[in-house]
Amino acid sequence: MIGLTPPAIELEGVSKRFETYTAVENVSLTVAQGRFVSLVGPSGCGKSTLLNLMAGLARPTAGQVRVFGEPLNGINRRASYMFQQDALLPWKKVIDNIALGLDFRGRDRKASNRLAAEWVKRTGLDGFGEAYPHQLSGGMRKRVAMAQSWIVDPDLVLMDEPFGALDVHTRLRMEGEILDLWAATGKTVVFVTHDLEEAISLSDEVMVLSAGPASRLVGRYEVDLARPRNLIDIRTETAFHQLYRRVWSDLREEVLKSYAR
Ligand SMILES: Nc1ncnc2c1ncn2[C@@H]1O[C@H](COP(=O)(O)OP(=O)(O)OP(=O)(O)O)[C@@H](O)[C@H]1O
Ligand SMILES: [Mg+2]
């Protein structure tokens, strides 16, 4: 049965050029359904570009993107996207920001309000449903963005450095909450980060991209650490350190190359 289940995402020989600049070149990868996979690589290597290709916001210059076995043409309707910069509408209350994706899908107003109220609670925003984005802390804005992307019940969640700007404690909490959501829903997650510790502690697999231009996949690492994971303690485990050193030897080289360019 497992062999018949198509991957959530397949990139086959995917390249993306912007005029004369080649961002990614000949990237092939698969993400099986239900997995939590991270993409890491130096700044500017093409991580967001790959997510945009998976989301159908950009078209590959060469190669093919398949989503649950079907070639992707246009927007990927099975995915939701948590952007690198959150995209909250400043003139809408938290609860209405959370309900946006449901509005776009033409859901009944009453039902979407009810569901949005649930997500206000579920993402720890109790009491802030009527607040406006400018009244929120950075961490709370991320919670709204998280609720926005999960409320539409997507099969696939694309997350682009969602917690990069947060302090370390808030970040640990939110990482834990994402893992809980993921474990409870069985969705597929593709998570972009430049932070290797974060990638390893959250993921089933870490994929390393080379420095740009013409970035390619230079390594894929299974993370066979037991779940559920304690994100605070996991970083002190020997198996974590061993894996970190292996992946870092790849990533380090690419980071140094990107400095040199
Ligand atoms: N629309 C565009 N037009 C031209 N160049 C682009 C466009 N989008 C991305 N690029 C270029 O492609 C390369 C990869 O960009 P991308 O945003 O995917 O990198 P990234 O790995 O997400 O970087 P960061 O870690 O800083 O977020 C960069 O050199 C960027 O300038
Ligand atoms: Mg990016």
XYZ file of C-alpha atoms and ligand atoms in Angstrom:
293
model
C 0.000 0.000 0.000
C 2.747 2.395 1.018
C 4.386 1.992 -2.398
C 1.179 3.195 -4.055
C 0.903 6.392 -2.049
C 2.339 9.214 -4.157
C 4.755 11.613 -2.480
C 3.331 14.927 -1.333
C 6.024 16.676 -3.355
C 8.310 15.555 -6.139
C 10.767 17.829 -7.855
C 12.333 16.272 -10.902
C 15.319 18.030 -12.417
C 13.953 21.395 -11.415
C 15.817 24.573 -12.364
C 14.786 28.171 -11.864
C 16.374 31.078 -13.694
C 15.613 34.749 -13.183
C 16.689 36.367 -16.442
C 20.417 35.632 -16.500
C 20.682 34.461 -12.880
C 20.235 30.759 -12.163
C 18.920 30.387 -8.637
C 18.502 26.606 -8.458
C 19.685 23.994 -10.911
C 18.602 20.442 -11.509
C 17.106 19.775 -8.092
C 15.378 16.437 -7.655
C 13.772 15.520 -4.371
C 10.745 13.807 -2.942
C 8.838 14.422 0.240
C 6.688 11.469 1.289
C 3.242 12.146 2.711
C 3.124 12.873 6.409
C 6.819 13.683 6.711
C 8.411 16.708 8.305
C 11.298 17.723 6.076
C 13.650 20.679 6.407
C 15.615 22.515 3.746
C 18.777 24.228 4.928
C 21.376 26.211 3.055
C 23.254 29.497 3.088
C 21.421 32.766 2.683
C 20.373 33.446 -0.891
C 20.874 29.840 -2.036
C 17.310 29.409 -3.236
C 15.311 28.021 -0.314
C 12.384 30.410 -0.747
C 12.563 29.859 -4.489
C 12.086 26.125 -3.973
C 9.107 26.726 -1.683
C 7.615 29.099 -4.264
C 7.966 26.360 -6.864
C 6.243 23.872 -4.541
C 3.485 26.406 -3.872
C 3.015 27.031 -7.572
C 3.784 30.726 -7.130
C 6.705 30.312 -9.508
C 7.105 28.014 -12.493
C 10.283 26.027 -13.025
C 12.428 27.031 -15.989
C 13.174 23.338 -16.479
C 11.994 20.130 -14.862
C 8.738 19.234 -13.228
C 6.941 19.664 -9.919
C 4.429 16.989 -8.934
C 2.052 17.292 -6.019
C 0.471 14.102 -4.665
C 1.335 12.465 -7.956
C -0.142 15.154 -10.238
C 1.914 17.632 -12.288
C 1.517 21.078 -10.769
C 0.063 23.710 -13.071
C -0.769 26.982 -11.384
C -1.284 27.428 -7.667
C -0.883 24.398 -5.431
C -4.349 24.161 -3.868
C -3.313 21.426 -1.461
C -0.680 23.558 0.196
C -0.687 26.486 2.527
C 2.285 28.750 2.852
C 3.701 30.501 5.887
C 5.843 33.201 4.284
C 9.233 34.391 5.452
C 7.671 37.789 6.148
C 4.271 37.395 7.739
C 1.490 38.765 5.619
C -1.085 39.933 8.158
C -3.551 42.568 6.995
C -3.095 45.498 9.388
C -6.698 46.690 9.056
C -8.205 43.339 10.002
C -8.619 41.946 13.491
C -6.678 38.833 14.484
C -9.724 36.615 14.105
C -10.462 37.984 10.632
C -6.847 37.589 9.593
C -7.047 33.967 10.702
C -10.246 33.432 8.722
C -8.821 34.942 5.504
C -8.006 31.663 3.808
C -11.538 30.422 4.465
C -12.975 33.630 2.981
C -10.881 33.137 -0.163
C -12.320 29.645 -0.426
C -15.800 31.054 -0.199
C -16.737 29.374 3.077
C -19.836 30.364 4.937
C -19.092 33.408 7.110
C -20.602 32.031 10.308
C -18.842 28.701 10.061
C -15.500 30.350 9.324
C -15.885 32.692 12.286
C -16.528 29.737 14.546
C -13.502 27.880 13.212
C -11.311 30.992 13.432
C -12.322 31.397 17.080
C -11.179 27.830 17.692
C -7.830 28.584 16.071
C -7.432 31.715 18.171
C -7.517 29.403 21.202
C -5.544 26.628 19.646
C -2.628 28.931 18.834
C -2.561 30.521 22.277
C -4.108 33.843 21.222
C -6.956 33.710 23.706
C -8.193 37.210 24.414
C -6.547 38.688 21.301
C -9.108 37.747 18.658
C -10.360 41.333 18.520
C -6.882 42.892 18.542
C -5.184 44.327 15.451
C -1.796 43.097 14.215
C 0.061 46.223 15.420
C -1.021 45.395 18.977
C 0.742 42.026 18.908
C 4.273 40.944 19.790
C 6.432 39.304 17.124
C 5.689 35.875 18.573
C 1.953 36.512 18.548
C 2.066 37.644 14.923
C 3.708 34.319 14.133
C 0.897 32.539 15.943
C -1.609 34.318 13.726
C 0.380 33.329 10.648
C 0.474 29.746 11.930
C -3.292 29.707 12.446
C -3.780 31.211 8.971
C -1.877 28.426 7.329
C -3.368 25.520 9.313
C -7.007 26.595 9.474
C -7.612 25.759 5.814
C -6.746 22.137 6.577
C -4.110 21.827 3.841
C -2.491 18.499 3.025
C 0.871 20.202 2.853
C 2.269 23.087 4.883
C 5.181 25.113 3.515
C 6.988 27.168 6.142
C 9.728 29.652 5.268
C 11.982 30.460 8.245
C 8.876 31.034 10.339
C 10.666 31.592 13.639
C 13.891 33.221 12.502
C 13.150 36.591 14.076
C 11.978 35.316 17.468
C 13.871 35.180 20.755
C 15.130 31.744 21.665
C 12.474 30.936 24.290
C 9.505 31.984 22.205
C 11.013 30.098 19.357
C 11.349 26.856 21.319
C 7.732 27.089 22.388
C 6.479 27.718 18.892
C 8.602 24.906 17.481
C 7.000 22.610 20.033
C 3.564 23.814 19.041
C 4.254 23.174 15.368
C 5.376 19.632 16.172
C 2.212 19.064 18.213
C 0.040 20.339 15.365
C 1.894 18.217 12.878
C 1.692 15.095 15.040
C -2.023 15.629 15.634
C -2.914 16.175 11.976
C -0.544 13.973 9.983
C 0.098 16.710 7.424
C 3.230 16.970 5.358
C 5.537 19.836 6.290
C 8.370 21.386 4.292
C 10.240 23.684 6.616
C 12.926 26.118 5.518
C 15.494 27.331 8.001
C 19.129 28.393 8.058
C 19.374 26.987 11.587
C 20.655 23.439 11.527
C 19.786 22.733 15.181
C 16.207 23.714 14.489
C 16.119 21.614 11.333
C 17.421 18.482 13.053
C 15.337 18.822 16.190
C 12.076 19.133 14.255
C 12.520 16.978 11.182
C 12.405 13.448 9.860
C 14.871 14.472 7.187
C 17.200 17.391 6.517
C 18.118 18.387 2.970
C 21.150 20.585 2.406
C 21.367 23.009 -0.517
C 24.608 24.332 -1.928
C 25.578 27.985 -2.076
C 24.101 29.879 -5.025
C 24.143 30.572 -7.897
C 22.835 27.373 -9.476
C 22.201 25.847 -6.095
C 21.708 22.089 -5.975
C 20.960 19.464 -3.363
C 24.217 18.348 -1.737
C 22.963 16.085 1.025
C 19.944 14.328 2.484
C 20.021 13.115 6.067
C 17.499 10.940 7.890
C 16.911 12.095 11.441
C 16.143 8.933 13.342
C 15.660 10.496 16.755
C 12.662 9.140 18.685
C 9.363 11.021 18.795
C 7.715 12.706 20.537
C 10.743 14.913 21.046
C 11.609 17.170 23.897
C 13.036 20.120 22.002
C 15.004 21.393 24.970
C 16.669 18.127 25.909
C 17.140 16.714 22.442
C 19.980 19.142 21.751
C 22.068 17.542 24.475
C 21.738 13.981 23.171
C 24.746 12.210 21.706
C 22.841 11.050 18.611
C 21.830 14.653 17.964
C 25.438 15.841 18.141
C 26.665 13.064 15.889
C 24.112 13.911 13.240
C 24.726 17.630 13.647
C 28.424 17.125 12.942
C 27.709 15.066 9.823
C 25.277 17.552 8.327
C 27.338 20.537 9.371
C 30.370 19.238 7.484
C 28.280 19.621 4.285
C 26.610 22.835 5.248
C 29.777 24.468 6.553
C 31.444 24.128 3.177
C 28.503 25.789 1.436
C 28.296 28.583 3.975
C 32.002 29.317 3.482
C 31.534 29.352 -0.302
C 28.663 31.767 0.041
C 30.874 34.077 2.134
C 33.531 33.966 -0.542
C 31.093 35.090 -3.263
N 11.895 37.268 -8.447
C 13.235 37.267 -8.500
N 13.894 37.941 -9.445
C 15.255 37.909 -9.518
N 16.032 37.230 -8.688
C 15.436 36.531 -7.719
C 14.007 36.511 -7.559
N 13.700 35.716 -6.497
C 14.883 35.288 -6.011
N 15.920 35.754 -6.737
C 17.329 35.459 -6.510
O 17.494 34.057 -6.402
C 18.399 33.721 -5.356
C 17.732 32.826 -4.362
O 16.778 33.577 -3.623
P 15.915 32.972 -2.451
O 15.068 34.039 -1.924
O 15.256 31.738 -2.942
O 17.055 32.554 -1.408
P 16.913 32.036 0.096
O 17.751 30.801 0.186
O 15.483 31.927 0.464
O 17.623 33.219 0.909
P 17.385 33.684 2.441
O 18.009 32.627 3.292
O 18.148 34.951 2.524
O 15.922 33.836 2.655
C 18.876 35.050 -4.767
O 20.109 35.382 -5.343
C 17.812 36.026 -5.181
O 18.342 37.313 -5.362
Mg 14.327 32.925 1.840
